[in-house]
PDB file of C-alpha atoms in Angstrom:
ATOM      1  CA  MET A   1      -0.002   0.099   0.133  1.00 88.00           C
ATOM      2  CA  LYS A   2       2.900   2.206   0.700  1.00 92.00           C
ATOM      3  CA  ASN A   3       3.981   1.667  -2.911  1.00 93.00           C
ATOM      4  CA  LEU A   4       0.528   2.677  -4.115  1.00 94.00           C
ATOM      5  CA  VAL A   5       0.848   6.259  -2.221  1.00 96.00           C
ATOM      6  CA  ILE A   6       4.416   6.509  -3.603  1.00 95.00           C
ATOM      7  CA  SER A   7       3.682   6.015  -7.106  1.00 93.00           C
ATOM      8  CA  ILE A   8       0.734   8.195  -7.331  1.00 95.00           C
ATOM      9  CA  CYS A   9       2.345  11.150  -5.463  1.00 95.00           C
ATOM     10  CA  LYS A  10       5.470  10.710  -7.519  1.00 94.00           C
ATOM     11  CA  ALA A  11       3.314  11.378 -10.602  1.00 92.00           C
ATOM     12  CA  LEU A  12       1.655  14.111  -9.077  1.00 93.00           C
ATOM     13  CA  VAL A  13       4.797  16.243  -7.945  1.00 94.00           C
ATOM     14  CA  ASP A  14       7.247  18.443  -9.275  1.00 91.00           C
ATOM     15  CA  ASN A  15       9.906  16.708  -7.092  1.00 93.00           C
ATOM     16  CA  PRO A  16       9.531  13.095  -7.133  1.00 94.00           C
ATOM     17  CA  ASP A  17      12.833  12.362  -5.433  1.00 95.00           C
ATOM     18  CA  GLU A  18      11.415  14.083  -2.238  1.00 94.00           C
ATOM     19  CA  VAL A  19       8.533  11.859  -1.677  1.00 95.00           C
ATOM     20  CA  PHE A  20       8.782   9.689   1.164  1.00 95.00           C
ATOM     21  CA  VAL A  21       6.125   7.426   2.921  1.00 96.00           C
ATOM     22  CA  THR A  22       6.548   5.839   6.305  1.00 95.00           C
ATOM     23  CA  GLN A  23       4.374   2.903   6.942  1.00 96.00           C
ATOM     24  CA  ILE A  24       3.211   2.413  10.766  1.00 95.00           C
ATOM     25  CA  ASP A  25       1.404  -0.971  11.073  1.00 95.00           C
ATOM     26  CA  GLY A  26      -1.222  -1.156  14.059  1.00 94.00           C
ATOM     27  CA  GLU A  27      -3.485  -4.136  14.833  1.00 93.00           C
ATOM     28  CA  GLN A  28      -6.371  -3.107  12.544  1.00 93.00           C
ATOM     29  CA  THR A  29      -4.997   0.266  11.052  1.00 95.00           C
ATOM     30  CA  THR A  30      -1.979   1.223   9.167  1.00 96.00           C
ATOM     31  CA  ILE A  31      -0.624   4.781   9.105  1.00 96.00           C
ATOM     32  CA  LEU A  32       0.821   6.183   6.097  1.00 96.00           C
ATOM     33  CA  GLU A  33       2.823   9.265   6.776  1.00 96.00           C
ATOM     34  CA  LEU A  34       3.475  11.268   3.657  1.00 96.00           C
ATOM     35  CA  ARG A  35       6.355  13.664   3.247  1.00 95.00           C
ATOM     36  CA  VAL A  36       6.836  15.535   0.096  1.00 95.00           C
ATOM     37  CA  ALA A  37       8.850  18.784  -0.666  1.00 94.00           C
ATOM     38  CA  PRO A  38       7.217  21.896   1.002  1.00 93.00           C
ATOM     39  CA  SER A  39       6.444  23.360  -2.665  1.00 93.00           C
ATOM     40  CA  ASP A  40       4.722  20.235  -3.630  1.00 94.00           C
ATOM     41  CA  LEU A  41       2.298  20.207  -0.748  1.00 95.00           C
ATOM     42  CA  GLY A  42      -0.405  22.054  -2.632  1.00 94.00           C
ATOM     43  CA  LYS A  43      -0.211  19.363  -5.582  1.00 94.00           C
ATOM     44  CA  VAL A  44      -0.876  16.406  -3.138  1.00 95.00           C
ATOM     45  CA  ILE A  45      -3.695  18.014  -1.188  1.00 95.00           C
ATOM     46  CA  GLY A  46      -5.343  19.550  -4.434  1.00 93.00           C
ATOM     47  CA  LYS A  47      -8.172  22.207  -4.597  1.00 89.00           C
ATOM     48  CA  GLN A  48     -10.217  21.893  -1.553  1.00 87.00           C
ATOM     49  CA  GLY A  49      -8.364  18.873  -0.859  1.00 92.00           C
ATOM     50  CA  ARG A  50      -9.585  17.008  -3.627  1.00 92.00           C
ATOM     51  CA  THR A  51      -6.483  15.169  -4.527  1.00 95.00           C
ATOM     52  CA  ALA A  52      -5.722  14.094  -0.955  1.00 96.00           C
ATOM     53  CA  ARG A  53      -9.315  12.735  -0.750  1.00 94.00           C
ATOM     54  CA  ALA A  54      -9.100  10.783  -4.058  1.00 95.00           C
ATOM     55  CA  ILE A  55      -6.125   9.216  -2.692  1.00 96.00           C
ATOM     56  CA  ARG A  56      -7.704   8.346   0.498  1.00 96.00           C
ATOM     57  CA  THR A  57     -10.707   6.713  -1.357  1.00 95.00           C
ATOM     58  CA  LEU A  58      -8.303   4.538  -3.077  1.00 95.00           C
ATOM     59  CA  LEU A  59      -6.878   3.475   0.305  1.00 95.00           C
ATOM     60  CA  ALA A  60     -10.293   2.981   1.752  1.00 95.00           C
ATOM     61  CA  ALA A  61     -11.546   0.784  -1.226  1.00 94.00           C
ATOM     62  CA  SER A  62      -8.361  -1.260  -0.925  1.00 93.00           C
ATOM     63  CA  GLY A  63      -8.766  -1.688   2.665  1.00 93.00           C
ATOM     64  CA  MET A  64     -12.343  -2.880   2.450  1.00 92.00           C
ATOM     65  CA  LYS A  65     -10.943  -5.733   0.118  1.00 90.00           C
ATOM     66  CA  GLN A  66      -8.127  -6.438   2.548  1.00 91.00           C
ATOM     67  CA  LYS A  67     -10.186  -5.989   5.790  1.00 92.00           C
ATOM     68  CA  ARG A  68      -7.935  -3.280   7.124  1.00 93.00           C
ATOM     69  CA  ARG A  69      -8.066   0.591   7.679  1.00 95.00           C
ATOM     70  CA  TYR A  70      -5.591   2.853   6.017  1.00 96.00           C
ATOM     71  CA  ASN A  71      -4.953   6.215   7.456  1.00 96.00           C
ATOM     72  CA  LEU A  72      -3.034   8.685   4.983  1.00 96.00           C
ATOM     73  CA  GLU A  73      -1.501  11.428   7.052  1.00 95.00           C
ATOM     74  CA  ILE A  74       0.318  14.407   5.081  1.00 95.00           C
ATOM     75  CA  ILE A  75       3.003  15.620   7.292  1.00 93.00           C
ATOM     76  CA  GLU A  76       3.072  19.336   6.387  1.00 87.00           C
ATOM     77  CA  ARG A  77       5.892  20.340   8.668  1.00 76.00           C
ATOM     78  CA  HIS A  78       9.288  18.912   8.389  1.00 62.00           C
ATOM     79  CA  GLU A  79      10.443  17.810  11.786  1.00 58.00           C
ATOM     80  CA  GLN A  80      13.543  19.438  13.213  1.00 50.00           C
ATOM     81  CA  GLN A  81      16.353  17.172  13.695  1.00 47.00           C
TER      82      GLN A  81
ATOM     83  CA  MET B   1       5.792  11.828 -16.031  1.00 55.00           C
ATOM     84  CA  ILE B   2       5.055  12.658 -19.498  1.00 64.00           C
ATOM     85  CA  GLU B   3       8.579  13.801 -21.291  1.00 71.00           C
ATOM     86  CA  LYS B   4       8.157  17.073 -23.248  1.00 79.00           C
ATOM     87  CA  LYS B   5      10.762  18.282 -25.581  1.00 83.00           C
ATOM     88  CA  GLU B   6      11.246  21.915 -26.801  1.00 84.00           C
ATOM     89  CA  PHE B   7      11.497  22.458 -30.636  1.00 86.00           C
ATOM     90  CA  PHE B   8      11.626  25.938 -32.619  1.00 84.00           C
ATOM     91  CA  SER B   9      11.722  26.706 -36.355  1.00 82.00           C
ATOM     92  CA  ASN B  10      10.178  29.422 -38.476  1.00 78.00           C
ATOM     93  CA  SER B  11       6.730  28.433 -38.944  1.00 80.00           C
ATOM     94  CA  LEU B  12       4.366  26.204 -36.855  1.00 81.00           C
ATOM     95  CA  LYS B  13       3.812  23.840 -39.658  1.00 84.00           C
ATOM     96  CA  ASP B  14       7.713  23.312 -40.014  1.00 85.00           C
ATOM     97  CA  VAL B  15       8.320  23.033 -36.172  1.00 84.00           C
ATOM     98  CA  ILE B  16       5.631  20.368 -36.168  1.00 85.00           C
ATOM     99  CA  ALA B  17       7.370  18.298 -38.764  1.00 87.00           C
ATOM    100  CA  ILE B  18      10.660  18.617 -36.890  1.00 87.00           C
ATOM    101  CA  ALA B  19       9.079  17.386 -33.723  1.00 85.00           C
ATOM    102  CA  ALA B  20       7.252  14.525 -35.451  1.00 84.00           C
ATOM    103  CA  GLU B  21      10.343  13.476 -36.921  1.00 85.00           C
ATOM    104  CA  ASP B  22      12.269  13.726 -33.868  1.00 85.00           C
ATOM    105  CA  LEU B  23      10.106  11.862 -31.852  1.00 82.00           C
ATOM    106  CA  ASP B  24       9.382   9.447 -34.423  1.00 80.00           C
ATOM    107  CA  VAL B  25       5.700   9.560 -34.593  1.00 79.00           C
ATOM    108  CA  GLU B  26       3.098  10.742 -37.132  1.00 79.00           C
ATOM    109  CA  GLU B  27       1.969  14.407 -37.013  1.00 80.00           C
ATOM    110  CA  LYS B  28      -1.589  13.524 -36.050  1.00 76.00           C
ATOM    111  CA  ASP B  29      -0.152  11.584 -32.848  1.00 76.00           C
ATOM    112  CA  LEU B  30       1.732  14.470 -31.716  1.00 81.00           C
ATOM    113  CA  ARG B  31       0.591  16.845 -29.134  1.00 80.00           C
ATOM    114  CA  TYR B  32       2.159  20.060 -28.471  1.00 82.00           C
ATOM    115  CA  GLU B  33       1.877  23.666 -26.809  1.00 80.00           C
ATOM    116  CA  ILE B  34       2.982  26.748 -28.066  1.00 81.00           C
ATOM    117  CA  VAL B  35       5.691  28.043 -25.733  1.00 78.00           C
ATOM    118  CA  THR B  36       6.205  31.596 -27.451  1.00 72.00           C
ATOM    119  CA  GLY B  37       5.734  33.175 -31.035  1.00 60.00           C
ATOM    120  CA  LYS B  38       8.815  35.051 -30.778  1.00 57.00           C
ATOM    121  CA  THR B  39       9.152  37.937 -33.186  1.00 56.00           C
ATOM    122  CA  LYS B  40      12.872  39.073 -33.577  1.00 55.00           C
ATOM    123  CA  TYR B  41      13.267  42.185 -35.526  1.00 55.00           C
ATOM    124  CA  PHE B  42      10.669  43.209 -37.741  1.00 56.00           C
ATOM    125  CA  GLY B  43       9.361  41.291 -40.828  1.00 54.00           C
ATOM    126  CA  HIS B  44       8.342  37.751 -41.542  1.00 53.00           C
ATOM    127  CA  LYS B  45      11.712  36.240 -41.816  1.00 55.00           C
ATOM    128  CA  LYS B  46      13.027  36.350 -38.501  1.00 60.00           C
ATOM    129  CA  ARG B  47       9.994  35.034 -36.847  1.00 66.00           C
ATOM    130  CA  GLU B  48      10.521  31.975 -34.656  1.00 76.00           C
ATOM    131  CA  ILE B  49       8.118  29.739 -33.018  1.00 80.00           C
ATOM    132  CA  TYR B  50       8.707  27.568 -29.892  1.00 83.00           C
ATOM    133  CA  ILE B  51       6.734  24.586 -28.935  1.00 85.00           C
ATOM    134  CA  ASN B  52       6.771  21.905 -26.218  1.00 84.00           C
ATOM    135  CA  ALA B  53       5.931  18.492 -28.053  1.00 84.00           C
ATOM    136  CA  TRP B  54       5.175  14.982 -27.182  1.00 81.00           C
ATOM    137  CA  ALA B  55       3.703  11.880 -28.397  1.00 79.00           C
ATOM    138  CA  ALA B  56       0.219  10.829 -27.642  1.00 74.00           C
ATOM    139  CA  LYS B  57       0.482   7.218 -28.286  1.00 68.00           C
ATOM    140  CA  LYS B  58       3.139   6.828 -25.844  1.00 69.00           C
ATOM    141  CA  THR B  59       1.194   8.733 -23.255  1.00 77.00           C
ATOM    142  CA  GLU B  60      -1.743   6.182 -23.597  1.00 80.00           C
ATOM    143  CA  GLY B  61       0.870   3.399 -22.737  1.00 84.00           C
ATOM    144  CA  THR B  62       1.687   5.410 -19.737  1.00 87.00           C
ATOM    145  CA  ILE B  63      -1.786   5.863 -18.570  1.00 91.00           C
ATOM    146  CA  SER B  64      -2.375   2.082 -19.042  1.00 91.00           C
ATOM    147  CA  SER B  65       0.529   0.884 -17.189  1.00 92.00           C
ATOM    148  CA  PHE B  66      -0.370   3.705 -14.339  1.00 93.00           C
ATOM    149  CA  ILE B  67      -3.915   2.208 -13.944  1.00 94.00           C
ATOM    150  CA  GLU B  68      -2.447  -1.357 -13.937  1.00 94.00           C
ATOM    151  CA  ASN B  69       0.193  -0.509 -11.391  1.00 94.00           C
ATOM    152  CA  VAL B  70      -2.480   1.218  -9.082  1.00 94.00           C
ATOM    153  CA  LEU B  71      -4.955  -1.812  -9.352  1.00 94.00           C
ATOM    154  CA  ASP B  72      -2.314  -4.265  -8.781  1.00 93.00           C
ATOM    155  CA  GLU B  73      -1.164  -2.281  -5.577  1.00 93.00           C
ATOM    156  CA  MET B  74      -4.919  -1.991  -4.391  1.00 93.00           C
ATOM    157  CA  GLU B  75      -5.325  -5.758  -4.998  1.00 92.00           C
ATOM    158  CA  LEU B  76      -8.311  -5.368  -6.945  1.00 93.00           C
ATOM    159  CA  ASP B  77      -9.792  -7.965  -9.452  1.00 94.00           C
ATOM    160  CA  ILE B  78     -10.605  -5.114 -11.975  1.00 94.00           C
ATOM    161  CA  SER B  79      -9.619  -4.919 -15.635  1.00 94.00           C
ATOM    162  CA  PHE B  80     -10.004  -1.996 -18.001  1.00 94.00           C
ATOM    163  CA  GLU B  81      -9.915  -0.932 -21.709  1.00 92.00           C
ATOM    164  CA  PHE B  82      -9.822   2.297 -23.534  1.00 91.00           C
ATOM    165  CA  GLU B  83     -12.161   3.377 -25.961  1.00 90.00           C
ATOM    166  CA  GLU B  84     -10.963   6.576 -27.910  1.00 86.00           C
ATOM    167  CA  GLN B  85     -13.729   8.927 -28.726  1.00 86.00           C
ATOM    168  CA  ASP B  86     -13.737  12.411 -30.175  1.00 83.00           C
ATOM    169  CA  GLU B  87     -14.030  14.455 -26.981  1.00 85.00           C
ATOM    170  CA  PHE B  88     -13.180  11.904 -24.324  1.00 88.00           C
ATOM    171  CA  LEU B  89     -10.626   8.980 -23.731  1.00 90.00           C
ATOM    172  CA  ARG B  90     -13.043   6.577 -21.907  1.00 92.00           C
ATOM    173  CA  VAL B  91     -11.706   4.081 -19.673  1.00 94.00           C
ATOM    174  CA  ASN B  92     -14.390   1.064 -19.146  1.00 95.00           C
ATOM    175  CA  TYR B  93     -13.721  -0.867 -15.989  1.00 95.00           C
ATOM    176  CA  SER B  94     -15.142  -4.333 -15.467  1.00 94.00           C
ATOM    177  CA  GLY B  95     -14.462  -7.202 -13.368  1.00 93.00           C
ATOM    178  CA  LYS B  96     -15.073  -9.006 -10.052  1.00 93.00           C
ATOM    179  CA  ASP B  97     -14.694  -6.195  -7.614  1.00 92.00           C
ATOM    180  CA  TYR B  98     -16.806  -3.605  -9.869  1.00 92.00           C
ATOM    181  CA  ARG B  99     -18.962  -3.264  -6.829  1.00 91.00           C
ATOM    182  CA  LEU B 100     -16.041  -1.397  -4.943  1.00 92.00           C
ATOM    183  CA  LEU B 101     -15.793   1.027  -7.639  1.00 92.00           C
ATOM    184  CA  LEU B 102     -19.535   1.916  -7.381  1.00 92.00           C
ATOM    185  CA  TYR B 103     -19.783   1.784  -3.832  1.00 90.00           C
ATOM    186  CA  LYS B 104     -21.214   5.021  -2.211  1.00 87.00           C
ATOM    187  CA  ASN B 105     -22.379   6.587  -5.352  1.00 86.00           C
ATOM    188  CA  GLY B 106     -19.422   5.826  -7.553  1.00 90.00           C
ATOM    189  CA  ASN B 107     -16.876   7.294  -5.012  1.00 91.00           C
ATOM    190  CA  LEU B 108     -13.932   5.129  -6.059  1.00 94.00           C
ATOM    191  CA  LEU B 109     -14.867   5.559  -9.838  1.00 95.00           C
ATOM    192  CA  ASN B 110     -14.891   9.397  -9.341  1.00 94.00           C
ATOM    193  CA  ALA B 111     -11.717   9.228  -7.403  1.00 95.00           C
ATOM    194  CA  PHE B 112     -10.033   7.365 -10.351  1.00 95.00           C
ATOM    195  CA  GLN B 113     -11.593   9.856 -12.859  1.00 95.00           C
ATOM    196  CA  TYR B 114     -10.139  12.828 -10.948  1.00 95.00           C
ATOM    197  CA  LEU B 115      -6.695  11.531 -10.457  1.00 95.00           C
ATOM    198  CA  LEU B 116      -6.497  10.355 -14.205  1.00 94.00           C
ATOM    199  CA  ASN B 117      -7.642  13.860 -15.236  1.00 93.00           C
ATOM    200  CA  ARG B 118      -5.097  15.428 -12.866  1.00 93.00           C
ATOM    201  CA  LEU B 119      -2.140  13.640 -14.196  1.00 91.00           C
ATOM    202  CA  PHE B 120      -2.847  12.838 -17.961  1.00 90.00           C
ATOM    203  CA  SER B 121      -5.676  14.886 -19.394  1.00 87.00           C
ATOM    204  CA  GLU B 122      -3.320  17.883 -20.404  1.00 81.00           C
ATOM    205  CA  SER B 123      -0.897  15.777 -22.125  1.00 79.00           C
ATOM    206  CA  ILE B 124      -3.403  13.840 -24.200  1.00 82.00           C
ATOM    207  CA  GLY B 125      -5.455  17.029 -24.759  1.00 79.00           C
ATOM    208  CA  LYS B 126      -8.652  15.709 -23.736  1.00 85.00           C
ATOM    209  CA  LYS B 127     -10.645  14.718 -20.735  1.00 90.00           C
ATOM    210  CA  ILE B 128     -10.646  11.237 -19.405  1.00 92.00           C
ATOM    211  CA  TYR B 129     -14.050   9.709 -18.722  1.00 92.00           C
ATOM    212  CA  CYS B 130     -14.523   6.559 -16.485  1.00 94.00           C
ATOM    213  CA  GLU B 131     -17.195   4.539 -16.740  1.00 94.00           C
ATOM    214  CA  CYS B 132     -18.185   1.061 -15.302  1.00 94.00           C
ATOM    215  CA  GLU B 133     -21.048  -1.269 -15.831  1.00 92.00           C
ATOM    216  CA  ALA B 134     -23.102   1.828 -17.421  1.00 92.00           C
ATOM    217  CA  PHE B 135     -23.162   3.480 -14.035  1.00 94.00           C
ATOM    218  CA  ARG B 136     -23.124   7.100 -15.022  1.00 92.00           C
ATOM    219  CA  LYS B 137     -25.687   6.366 -17.757  1.00 92.00           C
ATOM    220  CA  ASN B 138     -27.913   4.895 -15.184  1.00 94.00           C
ATOM    221  CA  ARG B 139     -27.462   7.582 -12.736  1.00 93.00           C
ATOM    222  CA  GLU B 140     -28.203  10.092 -15.305  1.00 94.00           C
ATOM    223  CA  ARG B 141     -31.571   8.379 -16.124  1.00 95.00           C
ATOM    224  CA  GLU B 142     -32.109   7.966 -12.317  1.00 94.00           C
ATOM    225  CA  LEU B 143     -31.656  11.533 -11.461  1.00 94.00           C
ATOM    226  CA  THR B 144     -33.647  12.704 -14.428  1.00 95.00           C
ATOM    227  CA  SER B 145     -36.621  10.835 -13.458  1.00 96.00           C
ATOM    228  CA  ILE B 146     -36.334  12.038  -9.900  1.00 95.00           C
ATOM    229  CA  THR B 147     -35.982  15.525 -10.982  1.00 95.00           C
ATOM    230  CA  ASN B 148     -39.070  15.199 -13.204  1.00 95.00           C
ATOM    231  CA  LYS B 149     -40.891  13.657 -10.358  1.00 95.00           C
ATOM    232  CA  HIS B 150     -40.005  16.564  -8.237  1.00 94.00           C
ATOM    233  CA  ALA B 151     -40.902  19.076 -10.756  1.00 94.00           C
ATOM    234  CA  LYS B 152     -44.558  17.592 -11.148  1.00 93.00           C
ATOM    235  CA  GLU B 153     -45.044  17.865  -7.453  1.00 93.00           C
ATOM    236  CA  ILE B 154     -43.758  21.539  -7.447  1.00 93.00           C
ATOM    237  CA  GLU B 155     -45.907  22.662 -10.236  1.00 90.00           C
ATOM    238  CA  LYS B 156     -48.993  21.172  -8.297  1.00 92.00           C
ATOM    239  CA  SER B 157     -48.036  22.305  -4.828  1.00 92.00           C
ATOM    240  CA  GLY B 158     -45.897  25.250  -5.242  1.00 90.00           C
ATOM    241  CA  LYS B 159     -43.482  24.211  -2.480  1.00 93.00           C
ATOM    242  CA  PRO B 160     -39.870  24.251  -3.297  1.00 93.00           C
ATOM    243  CA  VAL B 161     -38.009  20.952  -2.987  1.00 93.00           C
ATOM    244  CA  GLN B 162     -34.530  20.243  -1.675  1.00 93.00           C
ATOM    245  CA  MET B 163     -32.594  17.431  -3.181  1.00 93.00           C
ATOM    246  CA  LYS B 164     -29.894  15.633  -1.644  1.00 91.00           C
ATOM    247  CA  GLU B 165     -26.265  16.473  -1.835  1.00 90.00           C
ATOM    248  CA  LEU B 166     -25.012  16.267  -5.601  1.00 91.00           C
ATOM    249  CA  ASN B 167     -21.650  16.401  -7.168  1.00 89.00           C
ATOM    250  CA  PRO B 168     -21.123  18.743 -10.109  1.00 89.00           C
ATOM    251  CA  PHE B 169     -21.870  15.948 -12.836  1.00 88.00           C
ATOM    252  CA  GLU B 170     -25.017  15.094 -11.144  1.00 92.00           C
ATOM    253  CA  ARG B 171     -26.017  18.825 -10.547  1.00 94.00           C
ATOM    254  CA  ARG B 172     -25.716  19.477 -14.188  1.00 93.00           C
ATOM    255  CA  ILE B 173     -28.339  16.814 -15.117  1.00 94.00           C
ATOM    256  CA  VAL B 174     -30.627  18.191 -12.500  1.00 95.00           C
ATOM    257  CA  HIS B 175     -30.275  21.798 -13.765  1.00 95.00           C
ATOM    258  CA  MET B 176     -30.705  20.795 -17.380  1.00 94.00           C
ATOM    259  CA  THR B 177     -33.882  18.751 -16.541  1.00 94.00           C
ATOM    260  CA  VAL B 178     -35.284  21.694 -14.576  1.00 94.00           C
ATOM    261  CA  ASN B 179     -34.545  24.012 -17.342  1.00 94.00           C
ATOM    262  CA  ARG B 180     -37.071  21.987 -19.576  1.00 93.00           C
ATOM    263  CA  PHE B 181     -39.962  23.404 -17.266  1.00 93.00           C
ATOM    264  CA  PRO B 182     -40.367  27.018 -18.090  1.00 92.00           C
ATOM    265  CA  GLU B 183     -42.077  27.889 -14.722  1.00 92.00           C
ATOM    266  CA  LEU B 184     -39.183  26.431 -12.437  1.00 93.00           C
ATOM    267  CA  GLN B 185     -35.914  27.300 -11.475  1.00 93.00           C
ATOM    268  CA  SER B 186     -33.039  25.440  -9.659  1.00 94.00           C
ATOM    269  CA  GLU B 187     -30.316  26.751  -7.316  1.00 93.00           C
ATOM    270  CA  SER B 188     -27.258  25.186  -5.635  1.00 93.00           C
ATOM    271  CA  GLU B 189     -26.428  25.826  -2.072  1.00 91.00           C
ATOM    272  CA  GLY B 190     -23.053  25.431  -0.478  1.00 88.00           C
ATOM    273  CA  ASP B 191     -19.387  25.931  -0.880  1.00 87.00           C
ATOM    274  CA  ASN B 192     -18.204  22.459  -0.911  1.00 83.00           C
ATOM    275  CA  PHE B 193     -17.659  19.985  -3.549  1.00 83.00           C
ATOM    276  CA  LEU B 194     -21.286  18.611  -3.067  1.00 87.00           C
ATOM    277  CA  LYS B 195     -23.981  20.953  -3.060  1.00 92.00           C
ATOM    278  CA  ILE B 196     -27.663  20.864  -2.309  1.00 94.00           C
ATOM    279  CA  ILE B 197     -30.106  21.955  -5.141  1.00 94.00           C
ATOM    280  CA  THR B 198     -33.252  23.537  -4.431  1.00 94.00           C
ATOM    281  CA  ILE B 199     -36.075  23.510  -7.180  1.00 94.00           C
ATOM    282  CA  SER B 200     -38.662  26.081  -6.834  1.00 93.00           C
ATOM    283  CA  LYS B 201     -41.356  28.145  -9.039  1.00 90.00           C
ATOM    284  CA  LYS B 202     -39.917  31.248 -10.558  1.00 84.00           C
TER     285      LYS B 202
END
């Protein structure tokens, strides 16, 4: 599922090399944390969040088949290291 | 995702020919956007035109492998085929899991359509239209009949009727149906993607 998010987002953004997804598996839920270049944030979110919602719809449908919940979190701020 | 290449020449005709030869496609399969029509100095001879060009056929291959990849990752048992039309590139989905596509008013089908258009419609120069088991056609018929029913009620009672939340495609059908009744008007409310239509007497 991680690869799904990566391949869609790489197609959407201007800086595909800066697309990172971290997968955190829980008991029933999987959290996918998406990080992109700050200038590409708008591209993965879309007008009124439509792109983000479309990706979430894909995840939800796939989750229904696999009996799992997928949660896409778009990380808007790069954590300071 | 789609590789564009810049070309320039003295006239549009020439530059298309150059681009077609370079990209190894026929001219009709070439898509391009004009960057500038620069005029250096005065007069005709020094005019140069710049275009960004790419091959449409190759793009279809890119789209097809993109969809395949996505369906694979989602582990869905769905197949698809392209149908080239004048205004649209139609993608017809079918297969075991088609119900998932149509679940919640075609939510997933709409998501696919939106994403494909975001990614590819510019480069193929037309809209991409996703269909599955005649879903959109049926929805259109269903909405037209609901609207007609409401319209008749309103003509009798004069009371306005509010419809459920609808997406733009569905609202278009409702507005068009209401337009056939000269005494009625329809109005959308809301700021969201989904809006509520009220049908009332003028």
